[in-house]
Coordinates of C-alpha atoms and ligand atoms in Angstrom, one line a residue:
Chain A
M29 CA 0.0 0.0 -0.1
T30 CA 1.4 3.3 -1.4
T31 CA 0.1 6.6 -0.5
P32 CA 0.4 8.9 -3.0
T33 CA 3.2 11.3 -2.1
S34 CA 2.9 14.6 -4.1
G35 CA 5.8 16.6 -2.1
S36 CA 5.7 14.5 0.8
G37 CA 9.0 12.7 -0.7
Q38 CA 10.6 16.1 -0.8
E39 CA 9.5 16.5 2.7
S40 CA 11.3 13.5 4.1
D41 CA 14.5 14.2 2.2
R42 CA 14.6 17.5 3.8
A43 CA 14.2 15.8 7.4
T44 CA 17.1 13.4 6.7
T45 CA 20.0 15.2 4.4
S46 CA 21.4 18.0 6.0
T47 CA 22.1 21.0 3.7
K48 CA 21.1 23.5 6.4
D49 CA 22.0 26.6 5.2
E50 CA 20.2 26.8 2.1
R51 CA 16.7 25.8 3.7
V52 CA 17.0 28.4 6.4
A53 CA 17.2 31.0 3.6
S54 CA 14.1 29.8 1.7
V55 CA 11.9 29.5 4.7
S56 CA 12.7 31.9 7.5
L57 CA 11.4 35.2 5.8
T58 CA 7.6 33.7 5.9
N59 CA 7.9 32.0 9.0
R60 CA 9.2 35.2 10.9
L61 CA 5.9 36.8 9.5
I62 CA 3.8 33.9 10.4
V63 CA 5.2 34.4 14.3
R64 CA 4.5 37.9 13.9
P65 CA 0.4 38.8 13.9
E66 CA 1.0 42.5 14.7
I67 CA 2.6 43.3 11.2
G68 CA -0.6 43.7 9.1
A69 CA -2.0 45.9 11.9
A70 CA 1.2 47.9 11.9
L71 CA 1.0 48.6 8.5
G72 CA -2.5 49.5 8.9
A73 CA -2.0 52.1 11.5
L74 CA 1.0 53.5 9.4
V75 CA -1.4 54.0 6.5
V76 CA -4.1 55.4 8.4
F77 CA -1.6 57.7 10.6
L78 CA -0.1 59.2 7.1
F79 CA -3.0 59.5 5.4
F80 CA -5.3 61.5 8.3
S81 CA -1.8 63.5 8.7
V82 CA -1.8 64.8 5.3
I83 CA -5.6 65.5 4.7
T84 CA -6.2 67.4 7.8
E85 CA -4.7 70.1 9.8
Q86 CA -5.2 69.1 13.6
F87 CA -4.6 65.3 13.2
L88 CA -1.0 65.9 13.7
T89 CA -1.5 68.7 16.5
L90 CA -0.5 67.5 20.0
S91 CA -4.0 68.4 21.0
G92 CA -5.1 66.6 18.0
V93 CA -2.6 63.5 18.9
A94 CA -4.2 63.7 22.7
T95 CA -7.7 63.3 21.4
W96 CA -6.8 60.3 19.4
L97 CA -4.8 58.7 21.7
D98 CA -7.5 59.0 24.6
D99 CA -10.1 57.8 22.3
A100 CA -8.1 54.8 21.7
S101 CA -6.8 54.2 25.1
T102 CA -10.0 52.8 26.9
L103 CA -11.0 50.6 23.8
G104 CA -7.3 49.7 23.9
I105 CA -7.2 48.2 27.4
M106 CA -10.4 46.4 26.8
A107 CA -9.1 45.0 23.2
I108 CA -5.8 43.4 24.8
A109 CA -7.7 41.3 27.3
V110 CA -10.3 40.5 25.0
A111 CA -7.2 39.5 22.8
L112 CA -5.5 37.3 25.2
L113 CA -9.0 35.7 26.0
M114 CA -9.6 35.1 22.1
I115 CA -6.0 33.7 21.8
G116 CA -6.9 31.1 24.6
G117 CA -9.8 30.2 22.5
E118 CA -12.9 32.1 23.9
F119 CA -15.2 35.3 23.5
D120 CA -17.0 37.3 26.2
L121 CA -19.7 39.3 25.1
S122 CA -20.3 41.0 28.1
A123 CA -17.1 42.6 28.1
G124 CA -18.8 46.0 26.8
V125 CA -21.5 46.0 29.2
M126 CA -19.1 45.2 32.1
T127 CA -17.7 48.6 31.5
A128 CA -20.8 50.3 32.6
S129 CA -21.6 47.6 35.7
T130 CA -18.3 48.3 37.3
A131 CA -18.7 51.8 36.7
L132 CA -22.5 51.6 38.3
V133 CA -21.6 49.6 41.2
T134 CA -18.8 51.7 42.3
A135 CA -21.3 54.9 42.0
L136 CA -23.8 53.4 43.8
L137 CA -21.7 52.2 46.4
A138 CA -19.9 55.5 46.8
T139 CA -23.3 57.9 46.3
Q140 CA -25.8 55.9 47.5
A141 CA -24.4 53.8 50.4
G142 CA -21.9 56.4 51.2
L143 CA -18.6 54.4 50.8
N144 CA -15.6 56.0 50.3
V145 CA -14.7 55.8 46.8
W146 CA -11.5 53.4 47.3
L147 CA -13.5 51.0 49.0
A148 CA -16.5 51.1 46.5
L149 CA -13.8 50.7 43.8
L150 CA -12.2 47.5 45.7
L151 CA -15.9 46.0 45.9
S152 CA -16.5 46.9 42.3
L153 CA -13.7 45.0 41.4
V154 CA -14.4 42.1 43.5
F155 CA -17.8 42.2 41.6
A156 CA -15.8 42.1 38.1
L157 CA -13.6 39.2 39.0
A158 CA -16.5 37.2 40.7
V159 CA -18.6 37.9 37.1
G160 CA -15.6 36.9 34.9
G161 CA -15.0 33.8 37.4
F162 CA -18.2 32.9 36.8
N163 CA -18.2 33.3 33.2
G164 CA -15.4 31.1 32.9
W165 CA -16.6 28.4 35.3
L166 CA -19.8 28.1 33.2
V167 CA -17.8 27.9 30.1
M168 CA -16.1 25.4 31.4
R169 CA -18.4 23.2 33.6
T170 CA -21.1 23.2 30.8
G171 CA -18.6 22.9 27.5
L172 CA -21.1 25.1 25.9
P173 CA -19.5 28.0 23.3
S174 CA -18.6 31.1 25.3
F175 CA -20.3 33.1 22.7
I176 CA -23.4 31.6 24.2
V177 CA -22.6 31.7 27.8
T178 CA -21.1 35.1 27.7
L179 CA -24.3 36.4 25.7
G180 CA -26.2 35.3 28.9
T181 CA -24.2 37.2 30.8
F182 CA -24.4 40.2 28.7
L183 CA -28.1 40.4 28.9
A184 CA -28.3 39.5 32.5
L185 CA -25.7 42.6 33.4
Q186 CA -27.6 44.9 31.0
G187 CA -31.0 44.0 32.4
L188 CA -29.3 44.3 36.2
N189 CA -27.7 47.7 35.3
L190 CA -30.8 49.3 34.1
G191 CA -33.2 47.7 36.6
V192 CA -31.1 48.3 39.7
T193 CA -30.2 51.8 38.9
R194 CA -34.0 52.6 38.2
L195 CA -34.7 50.7 41.7
V196 CA -32.1 52.7 43.5
T197 CA -32.1 56.0 41.8
G198 CA -35.6 56.1 40.3
T199 CA -33.4 57.3 37.3
V200 CA -31.4 55.5 34.6
Q201 CA -28.2 57.4 35.9
V202 CA -26.2 57.7 38.7
S203 CA -24.4 60.9 39.2
G204 CA -23.0 63.1 42.3
M205 CA -20.0 61.4 42.3
R206 CA -18.0 64.6 42.9
A207 CA -19.3 65.2 46.4
T208 CA -18.0 61.8 47.5
E209 CA -15.1 61.1 49.8
G210 CA -12.1 59.9 48.0
Y211 CA -13.3 61.2 44.6
E212 CA -10.0 63.4 44.1
S213 CA -7.3 60.9 45.0
A214 CA -9.0 58.2 42.9
G215 CA -9.4 60.6 40.3
M216 CA -5.6 60.9 40.4
L217 CA -5.1 57.3 39.7
F218 CA -7.8 56.9 37.1
A219 CA -8.8 60.3 35.6
S220 CA -6.0 62.6 35.9
T221 CA -4.0 64.7 33.0
F222 CA -0.5 64.6 32.2
S223 CA 1.1 67.3 30.2
I224 CA 3.8 67.1 27.1
G225 CA 4.9 70.1 25.5
G226 CA 1.8 72.1 27.4
Q227 CA -0.6 69.9 26.2
P228 CA -2.7 67.4 28.6
F229 CA -3.0 64.1 28.0
R230 CA -5.4 61.6 29.7
V231 CA -3.4 59.1 32.2
S232 CA -5.8 56.3 30.4
V233 CA -3.1 56.4 27.6
L234 CA -0.2 55.3 30.5
W235 CA -2.8 52.7 31.8
W236 CA -3.3 51.4 28.2
I237 CA 0.4 51.2 27.4
L238 CA 1.5 50.1 30.7
L239 CA -1.3 47.1 30.2
T240 CA -0.2 46.4 26.8
V241 CA 3.2 45.9 28.1
I242 CA 2.2 43.6 30.7
A243 CA 0.2 41.8 28.6
A244 CA 2.6 41.2 26.0
F245 CA 5.1 40.2 28.5
V246 CA 2.6 37.6 30.0
L247 CA 1.7 36.4 26.4
V248 CA 5.3 35.7 25.1
K249 CA 7.8 35.5 28.3
T250 CA 5.9 33.3 30.7
R251 CA 4.5 30.0 31.1
F252 CA 1.3 31.2 31.7
G253 CA 1.2 33.1 28.2
N254 CA 2.3 29.5 26.6
W255 CA -0.8 28.1 28.6
I256 CA -2.8 30.7 26.9
F257 CA -1.4 29.6 23.2
A258 CA -2.0 26.3 24.1
V259 CA -5.6 26.0 25.4
G260 CA -6.8 28.3 22.6
G261 CA -5.1 26.4 19.8
A262 CA -5.3 22.8 20.9
P263 CA -7.1 22.1 24.0
T264 CA -7.3 18.4 24.1
S265 CA -3.6 18.4 23.3
A266 CA -2.8 20.8 26.1
R267 CA -4.5 18.7 28.2
A268 CA -2.7 15.6 27.6
V269 CA 0.7 17.3 28.3
G270 CA -0.7 18.6 31.7
V271 CA -1.6 22.3 30.9
P272 CA -3.9 23.2 33.5
L273 CA -6.8 24.3 30.9
V274 CA -9.8 25.1 33.1
R275 CA -7.4 27.4 35.3
T276 CA -6.1 29.0 32.4
K277 CA -9.2 29.8 30.8
I278 CA -11.1 30.9 34.1
L279 CA -8.3 33.3 35.0
L280 CA -8.5 34.7 31.0
F281 CA -12.1 35.7 31.8
M282 CA -11.3 37.1 35.1
T283 CA -8.9 38.9 33.1
T284 CA -11.3 40.7 30.8
A285 CA -13.6 41.7 33.4
F286 CA -10.6 43.3 35.4
A287 CA -9.8 45.5 32.2
G288 CA -13.7 46.2 32.3
W289 CA -13.2 47.2 35.7
V290 CA -10.3 49.6 34.7
V291 CA -12.1 51.1 31.9
G292 CA -15.4 51.5 34.2
S293 CA -13.5 53.5 37.0
I294 CA -11.5 55.6 34.7
N295 CA -15.2 56.5 33.0
I296 CA -16.8 57.0 36.7
L297 CA -14.0 59.2 37.9
R298 CA -13.7 61.2 34.6
F299 CA -17.5 61.9 34.1
A300 CA -18.4 61.8 37.5
S301 CA -21.8 60.0 36.0
V302 CA -22.7 56.9 34.3
Q303 CA -25.6 56.0 32.4
A304 CA -27.3 52.6 32.9
N305 CA -27.4 51.6 29.3
Q306 CA -23.6 52.7 28.6
G307 CA -21.3 50.0 26.9
I308 CA -23.7 48.0 25.2
G309 CA -22.2 47.5 21.8
L310 CA -18.8 48.2 22.6
E311 CA -17.9 44.2 22.9
L312 CA -17.7 44.1 19.2
Q313 CA -15.3 46.8 18.8
F314 CA -13.2 44.9 21.3
I315 CA -13.1 42.0 19.4
I316 CA -13.0 44.0 16.0
A317 CA -9.6 45.6 17.5
A318 CA -8.3 42.4 18.4
V319 CA -8.9 40.9 15.3
V320 CA -7.6 43.8 13.4
G321 CA -4.4 43.3 15.4
G322 CA -3.9 39.8 14.2
C323 CA -6.0 37.3 16.4
L324 CA -7.6 34.3 14.9
L325 CA -11.5 33.7 15.6
T326 CA -10.5 30.3 16.0
G327 CA -8.0 31.0 18.9
G328 CA -4.2 30.1 19.6
F329 CA -2.8 32.7 17.7
G330 CA -2.7 36.7 18.0
S331 CA -1.0 39.1 19.9
A332 CA -1.5 41.6 22.7
V333 CA 0.4 44.5 21.0
G334 CA -1.6 43.8 17.9
A335 CA -4.6 44.2 19.6
A336 CA -3.5 47.6 21.3
I337 CA -2.3 48.8 17.5
G338 CA -5.8 47.7 16.4
A339 CA -7.7 49.9 18.9
L340 CA -4.9 52.4 18.0
I341 CA -6.3 52.4 14.3
F342 CA -9.7 52.9 15.6
G343 CA -9.0 56.0 17.5
M344 CA -7.0 57.6 14.8
A345 CA -10.1 56.7 12.1
R346 CA -12.5 57.8 14.3
Q347 CA -10.9 61.3 15.1
G348 CA -9.3 61.6 11.5
I349 CA -13.0 61.4 10.3
V350 CA -14.0 64.2 12.4
Y351 CA -11.1 66.7 11.7
A352 CA -11.9 65.9 8.0
Q353 CA -15.3 66.9 8.7
W354 CA -16.7 63.7 6.9
N355 CA -19.8 62.5 7.9
S356 CA -19.4 59.6 10.8
D357 CA -21.3 57.4 8.4
W358 CA -17.7 56.7 6.7
F359 CA -16.4 55.2 9.8
M360 CA -18.8 52.4 9.5
L361 CA -17.6 51.8 5.9
F362 CA -13.8 52.1 6.7
L363 CA -14.5 49.7 9.9
G364 CA -16.1 47.0 7.6
I365 CA -13.4 47.1 5.2
M366 CA -10.7 47.0 7.5
L367 CA -12.5 44.1 9.7
L368 CA -12.7 42.1 6.4
S369 CA -8.9 42.6 5.3
A370 CA -7.6 41.8 8.6
V371 CA -9.9 38.4 8.4
L372 CA -8.7 37.5 4.9
V373 CA -5.1 38.5 6.1
N374 CA -5.2 36.6 9.2
N375 CA -6.7 33.4 7.8
A376 CA -4.1 33.3 5.3
L377 CA -1.5 33.5 7.9
R378 CA -3.5 30.5 9.7
R379 CA -3.6 28.2 6.5
R380 CA 0.1 28.6 6.2
A381 CA 1.0 28.2 9.9
E382 CA -1.5 25.3 9.9
R383 CA -0.8 23.4 6.8
V384 CA -1.1 20.0 7.7
R385 CA 1.4 18.0 5.7
R386 CA 1.6 14.1 6.1
Chain B
M18 CA 17.3 -12.4 31.6
S19 CA 16.5 -9.1 33.6
T20 CA 13.1 -8.1 34.5
P21 CA 11.0 -6.4 31.5
L22 CA 10.0 -3.2 32.0
I23 CA 6.2 -3.8 31.2
E24 CA 5.0 -7.4 31.4
V25 CA 1.2 -8.2 30.7
R26 CA -0.3 -11.8 31.7
N27 CA -3.3 -12.9 30.4
I28 CA -4.8 -9.5 30.7
G29 CA -8.4 -8.7 29.9
K30 CA -10.9 -6.1 29.1
T31 CA -14.7 -5.6 28.6
Y32 CA -16.5 -2.5 27.7
G33 CA -19.9 -3.4 28.7
N34 CA -20.6 -6.7 27.3
V35 CA -18.1 -6.1 24.7
I36 CA -15.1 -8.1 25.1
A37 CA -12.2 -5.9 23.6
L38 CA -9.7 -7.5 25.1
R39 CA -8.7 -11.6 26.5
D40 CA -6.1 -13.7 27.7
V41 CA -3.2 -11.6 26.5
S42 CA 0.3 -11.9 27.3
T43 CA 3.3 -10.2 26.4
E44 CA 6.3 -8.3 27.8
V45 CA 8.3 -5.1 26.7
R46 CA 11.9 -5.0 27.5
A47 CA 14.4 -2.1 27.7
G48 CA 16.2 -1.6 24.5
E49 CA 13.1 -3.7 22.5
V50 CA 10.6 -3.0 20.3
T51 CA 7.3 -4.7 21.1
C52 CA 5.0 -4.6 17.9
V53 CA 1.2 -4.9 18.3
L54 CA -0.3 -5.9 15.2
G55 CA -4.1 -6.7 14.2
D56 CA -7.0 -5.7 11.9
N57 CA -9.2 -2.7 12.8
G58 CA -11.1 -3.6 16.3
A59 CA -8.5 -5.8 17.1
G60 CA -8.0 -4.3 20.4
K61 CA -4.5 -2.8 19.9
S62 CA -5.9 0.4 21.3
T63 CA -7.3 -1.1 24.2
L64 CA -4.2 -2.9 25.2
I65 CA -2.1 0.5 25.0
K66 CA -4.9 2.4 26.7
I67 CA -4.4 0.0 29.7
L68 CA -0.7 0.6 29.6
A69 CA -0.7 4.4 29.2
G70 CA -3.7 4.5 32.4
V71 CA -6.6 5.9 30.1
H72 CA -8.5 2.3 30.9
Q73 CA -8.0 -0.3 33.6
H74 CA -7.6 -3.9 33.1
D75 CA -10.4 -6.2 34.4
Q76 CA -8.6 -9.4 34.1
G77 CA -4.9 -10.7 34.5
E78 CA -1.9 -8.9 35.7
F79 CA 0.3 -5.8 34.7
L80 CA 3.4 -5.8 35.9
F81 CA 5.7 -2.4 35.6
E82 CA 8.9 -3.3 36.5
G83 CA 8.3 -6.2 38.0
K84 CA 5.4 -5.2 40.3
P85 CA 1.7 -5.2 39.9
V86 CA 0.2 -1.7 38.9
R87 CA -2.9 -0.3 37.8
F88 CA -2.7 3.1 36.7
S89 CA -5.6 5.4 37.2
S90 CA -4.9 8.1 35.0
P91 CA -2.4 8.9 32.4
R92 CA -0.7 11.3 34.2
E93 CA 0.2 8.6 36.8
A94 CA 1.5 6.4 33.7
L95 CA 3.7 9.5 32.7
D96 CA 5.0 9.8 36.1
A97 CA 6.1 6.3 36.5
G98 CA 7.6 6.8 32.7
I99 CA 5.3 5.4 30.2
A100 CA 4.8 7.9 27.6
T101 CA 2.3 7.7 24.9
V102 CA 2.5 9.5 21.6
Y103 CA -0.9 9.3 19.6
Q104 CA -1.2 10.3 16.0
D105 CA -1.9 14.1 15.8
L106 CA -2.5 14.6 19.4
A107 CA 0.1 16.4 22.1
V108 CA 0.7 19.2 19.4
V109 CA -0.4 22.4 19.3
P110 CA 0.1 23.1 15.3
L111 CA 0.2 26.9 15.6
M112 CA 2.7 27.0 18.3
S113 CA 6.4 27.0 17.5
V114 CA 8.6 23.8 18.0
W115 CA 10.4 24.6 21.1
R116 CA 6.9 25.8 23.0
N117 CA 5.4 22.8 22.0
F118 CA 8.5 20.5 23.2
F119 CA 8.2 21.9 26.7
L120 CA 4.5 22.5 27.0
G121 CA 3.5 21.5 30.4
A122 CA 7.2 21.4 31.3
E123 CA 8.4 24.9 30.9
P124 CA 11.8 26.0 31.6
K125 CA 11.6 28.5 34.2
K126 CA 13.4 31.4 35.2
F127 CA 13.2 33.9 38.1
G128 CA 10.2 31.0 39.0
F129 CA 7.5 32.6 36.6
M130 CA 9.4 33.5 33.3
L131 CA 9.8 31.7 30.5
D132 CA 13.5 30.8 29.8
G133 CA 13.4 31.1 26.0
R134 CA 16.9 30.9 25.1
K135 CA 17.4 27.7 27.3
G136 CA 13.9 26.2 25.7
R137 CA 15.1 26.9 22.0
E138 CA 18.7 25.5 22.7
T139 CA 17.5 22.4 24.7
T140 CA 15.0 21.5 22.1
K141 CA 17.7 21.6 19.5
R142 CA 19.9 19.7 21.3
A143 CA 17.3 17.2 22.4
L144 CA 16.1 16.8 18.7
A145 CA 20.0 16.6 17.1
E146 CA 20.8 13.8 19.7
M147 CA 18.1 12.0 18.3
G148 CA 19.5 13.0 15.0
I149 CA 16.5 15.0 13.9
D150 CA 17.7 18.1 12.1
L151 CA 15.3 20.9 12.0
R152 CA 15.6 24.0 10.4
D153 CA 14.5 26.3 12.9
V154 CA 12.9 25.7 16.2
E155 CA 10.9 28.8 16.3
Q156 CA 8.8 27.7 13.3
P157 CA 5.3 26.5 14.1
V158 CA 4.7 22.8 14.5
G159 CA 1.8 23.1 11.8
T160 CA 4.5 23.7 8.8
L161 CA 6.2 20.5 9.8
S162 CA 5.5 17.4 8.0
G163 CA 3.5 14.6 9.7
G164 CA 6.4 12.4 10.0
E165 CA 8.7 15.2 11.6
R166 CA 5.8 16.0 13.9
Q167 CA 5.9 12.6 15.1
C168 CA 9.7 12.8 15.5
V169 CA 9.4 16.2 17.8
A170 CA 6.6 14.0 19.9
I171 CA 9.3 10.7 20.0
A172 CA 12.1 13.3 20.9
R173 CA 10.4 15.1 23.5
A174 CA 9.3 11.4 25.4
V175 CA 12.9 10.7 25.2
H176 CA 14.0 13.8 26.6
F177 CA 11.7 13.7 29.5
G178 CA 13.0 10.7 30.5
A179 CA 10.1 8.1 29.5
K180 CA 11.5 4.4 30.1
V181 CA 8.3 3.0 27.9
L182 CA 7.4 4.8 24.6
I183 CA 4.3 3.7 23.1
L184 CA 3.1 4.7 19.6
D185 CA -0.4 4.4 18.5
E186 CA -0.2 3.8 14.4
P187 CA 2.6 6.4 14.1
T188 CA 3.0 5.7 10.5
A189 CA -0.8 5.3 9.6
A190 CA -1.0 8.4 7.5
L191 CA 2.5 8.9 6.1
G192 CA 4.0 8.2 3.0
V193 CA 6.4 5.2 2.4
K194 CA 9.5 7.6 2.9
Q195 CA 8.3 9.5 6.1
A196 CA 7.2 6.0 7.5
G197 CA 10.8 5.3 7.2
V198 CA 12.0 8.4 8.8
V199 CA 9.7 7.7 11.5
L200 CA 10.8 4.2 12.1
R201 CA 14.2 5.4 12.1
Y202 CA 13.6 7.7 15.0
V203 CA 11.8 4.4 16.7
A204 CA 15.0 2.5 16.3
Q205 CA 16.8 5.6 17.8
A206 CA 14.7 5.4 20.8
R207 CA 15.3 1.7 21.4
D208 CA 19.1 2.0 20.9
R209 CA 18.9 4.7 23.5
G210 CA 17.2 1.9 26.0
L211 CA 13.8 2.6 26.2
G212 CA 11.2 -0.1 25.7
V213 CA 8.8 0.5 22.7
V214 CA 5.7 -0.6 22.1
L215 CA 4.5 0.0 18.4
I216 CA 0.9 -0.1 17.2
T217 CA 0.6 -0.6 13.4
H218 CA -1.5 -2.8 11.2
N219 CA 1.5 -2.8 8.6
P220 CA 4.0 -5.8 9.2
H221 CA 6.4 -4.1 6.8
H222 CA 6.8 -1.2 9.1
A223 CA 6.9 -3.7 12.0
Y224 CA 9.2 -6.2 10.9
P225 CA 12.5 -4.0 10.5
V226 CA 12.3 -2.6 14.0
G227 CA 10.3 -5.0 16.0
D228 CA 12.3 -7.5 18.8
R229 CA 8.6 -9.2 19.6
F230 CA 5.4 -9.7 17.7
L231 CA 1.9 -9.8 19.1
L232 CA -0.7 -10.3 16.8
L233 CA -4.0 -9.7 18.2
K234 CA -7.3 -10.7 16.4
R235 CA -10.8 -9.7 17.9
G236 CA -9.3 -8.9 21.1
A237 CA -7.6 -12.4 21.1
P238 CA -3.7 -13.3 21.0
L239 CA -3.4 -14.8 17.6
G240 CA 0.6 -15.4 18.4
N241 CA 3.7 -14.0 20.2
Y242 CA 6.7 -14.2 18.5
T243 CA 10.3 -12.9 19.0
K244 CA 12.0 -12.1 15.5
A245 CA 14.0 -15.6 15.2
E246 CA 10.6 -17.2 15.4
I247 CA 9.1 -15.7 12.5
T248 CA 9.6 -14.5 8.9
L249 CA 8.3 -11.3 7.4
A250 CA 6.2 -13.3 5.1
E251 CA 4.9 -15.5 7.9
L252 CA 3.9 -12.3 10.0
T253 CA 2.0 -10.8 6.8
R254 CA 0.4 -14.3 6.1
Q255 CA -0.6 -14.4 9.6
M256 CA -2.0 -11.1 9.7
A257 CA -4.0 -11.3 6.6
G258 CA -5.3 -14.5 8.3
G259 CA -3.8 -17.1 5.8
A260 CA -7.0 -18.7 3.9
E261 CA -8.9 -15.1 4.1
L262 CA -6.1 -13.8 2.1
E263 CA -6.4 -16.5 -0.4
A264 CA -10.0 -15.8 -0.9
L265 CA -9.3 -12.3 -1.0
E266 CA -6.6 -12.6 -3.8
H267 CA -9.2 -14.5 -5.6
E268 CA -11.9 -12.0 -5.3
L269 CA -9.6 -9.5 -6.5
R270 CA -8.6 -11.3 -9.5
G271 CA -12.4 -11.3 -9.9
V272 CA -12.4 -7.8 -10.1
Q273 CA -9.5 -7.2 -12.4
T274 CA -11.0 -9.6 -15.1
S275 CA -14.4 -8.5 -15.2
Ligands
LIG6 N1 -15.1 2.7 25.1 C1 -15.2 1.9 24.1 N2 -16.4 1.2 24.4 C2 -17.0 0.3 23.9 N3 -16.5 -0.5 23.1 C3 -15.3 -0.2 22.7 C4 -14.9 0.9 23.0 N4 -13.5 1.2 22.8 C5 -13.0 -0.1 21.8 N5 -14.4 -0.6 21.8 C6 -14.2 -2.1 21.1 O1 -13.1 -2.6 21.5 C7 -12.8 -3.3 20.1 C8 -11.1 -3.1 20.0 O2 -11.0 -1.8 19.7 P1 -9.7 -1.3 19.6 O3 -10.1 0.2 19.5 O4 -8.9 -1.7 20.8 O5 -9.4 -1.6 18.4 P2 -7.7 -1.2 17.6 O6 -7.0 -2.7 17.4 O7 -7.3 -0.3 18.1 O8 -8.6 -0.9 16.4 P3 -8.0 0.4 15.2 O9 -7.1 -0.3 14.3 O10 -9.5 0.5 14.2 O11 -7.5 1.2 15.8 C9 -13.8 -3.0 19.1 O12 -14.6 -4.0 18.8 C10 -14.2 -1.8 19.6 O13 -15.6 -1.6 19.0
LIG7 MG1 -6.8 2.0 17.6

């Protein structure tokens, strides 16, 4: 019995004979690109940056830069966490509404229960981690797709946000944070500004950069990062060699919830009030930013830096369109084209990397 | 003679009322390859799943290094030194060769960091020691050929100190040349003193590397031979079931002429 061997004959020759240097030259470039999922996003960001720098006046001014960096920052904080989760093979549709839930918990505890803002923030964090842990536990326990499980959490949180807010305040918003104890000091951490060349920049930009660095480090330089790729790429194989699958995935869900808490805290301390219906629809933007940054929808591949760049593209395009005085409808068209091209590029890369030759 | 690494005596296993395996005896010695041959459904996988701790036997005896054992999980078997390589299992295609090599046993630096340099160097060295020459341990495992991937999995088992290496149909999906490459690494592992259990339904793959041949048919032993006791032709004939083969040949001739 001989299997037809189109090409596989050369493969085994290559494995046995050793003319090493020639082979390295012929394959290394494409393989290097495969292991760099953020390349496409970086090129895209460069194009968008140059485009709006040329066609608008304000884009490249300090105040322009501060504006689009601010826009990108909170999206970016979420996108990197969502990217880690996606690399781990799961989705979190409750991530958008979580930014509102955490802000509401903080605001209600501070304004209605009269707690110190710091304590309110701490309890809000506990709440976020509990929801994230619950998402992860339920996904692992039931074996259901996280898409469905977190859709449930998304709806439940949305209902809770509105229901509880209306019950407690009689309206659909919580305000009055400014009068609470600890608002000023907590605001220093989450909502202050720093100045470069006389132009104030939002501290959220620093949070974004810091969390990107941490996420990128964890992903490529720690064992946990190795496990994230493994549980997303081939869960049964990962488990077979002793990777703690359940723990890894639950921690990833808790990470997106944590990011939701950071963004919720930034929002509540900056605007001092929060709408109960905030955050809905953002979850898709996070996923889009992660995909544009090179994450595969199927898991096992992607980059935190890429997701941060994906968010940057978002911010630049959204503000650039404003500066160019176009109708914001064009943003959606731009988004659609970008998403499709990113998915096509990612898919081609994955094919290359996953090409199974026997 | 020394104690075999693994010895099974009249081992049996039933799934509900299906008798998957009965009265099977064989042994696996250090530096030897025990081949398990048989048709589809003969019980080959069932036997190795018992050895690998996935299932437990319900008849007979399973001795590991002379002591009766009963592994309750693959982890337990692995800790005892029995590593199993399933076709296509235990590699993550999109991850690099060295990350796959160390997956679940990552080299650490400062307690929590991944020691990438050590990982790459060790992987390269471990593969080279097995005579496997890869261009680049940083490339995704998915870009390797099926044979190369089997070799990485074999090298990993050897590196992490397995005493017994079980391979479930490692050559099943491979072309002739690739199967040859994998068999060479099977011989390598054997020469390094591991006891190897090689499952296959192809006597031409088994005979060149095997020292002992266990033939199974419908869960029962059809024969258990050392290499000196059997020729390739006889092994092939027995596997195909002798008379059955002749009937088959007759049938095939009918197909050709009509
Ligand atoms: N989990 C199970 N439950 C019930 N019956 C099973 C189970 N696993 C195997 N069997 C039965 O036991 C018998 C032996 O199966 P086994 O998988 O060991 O065969 P095999 O020799 O590995 O075959 P193949 O060459 O197809 O891999 C078969 O009749 C099979 O249907
Ligand atoms: Mg089988």
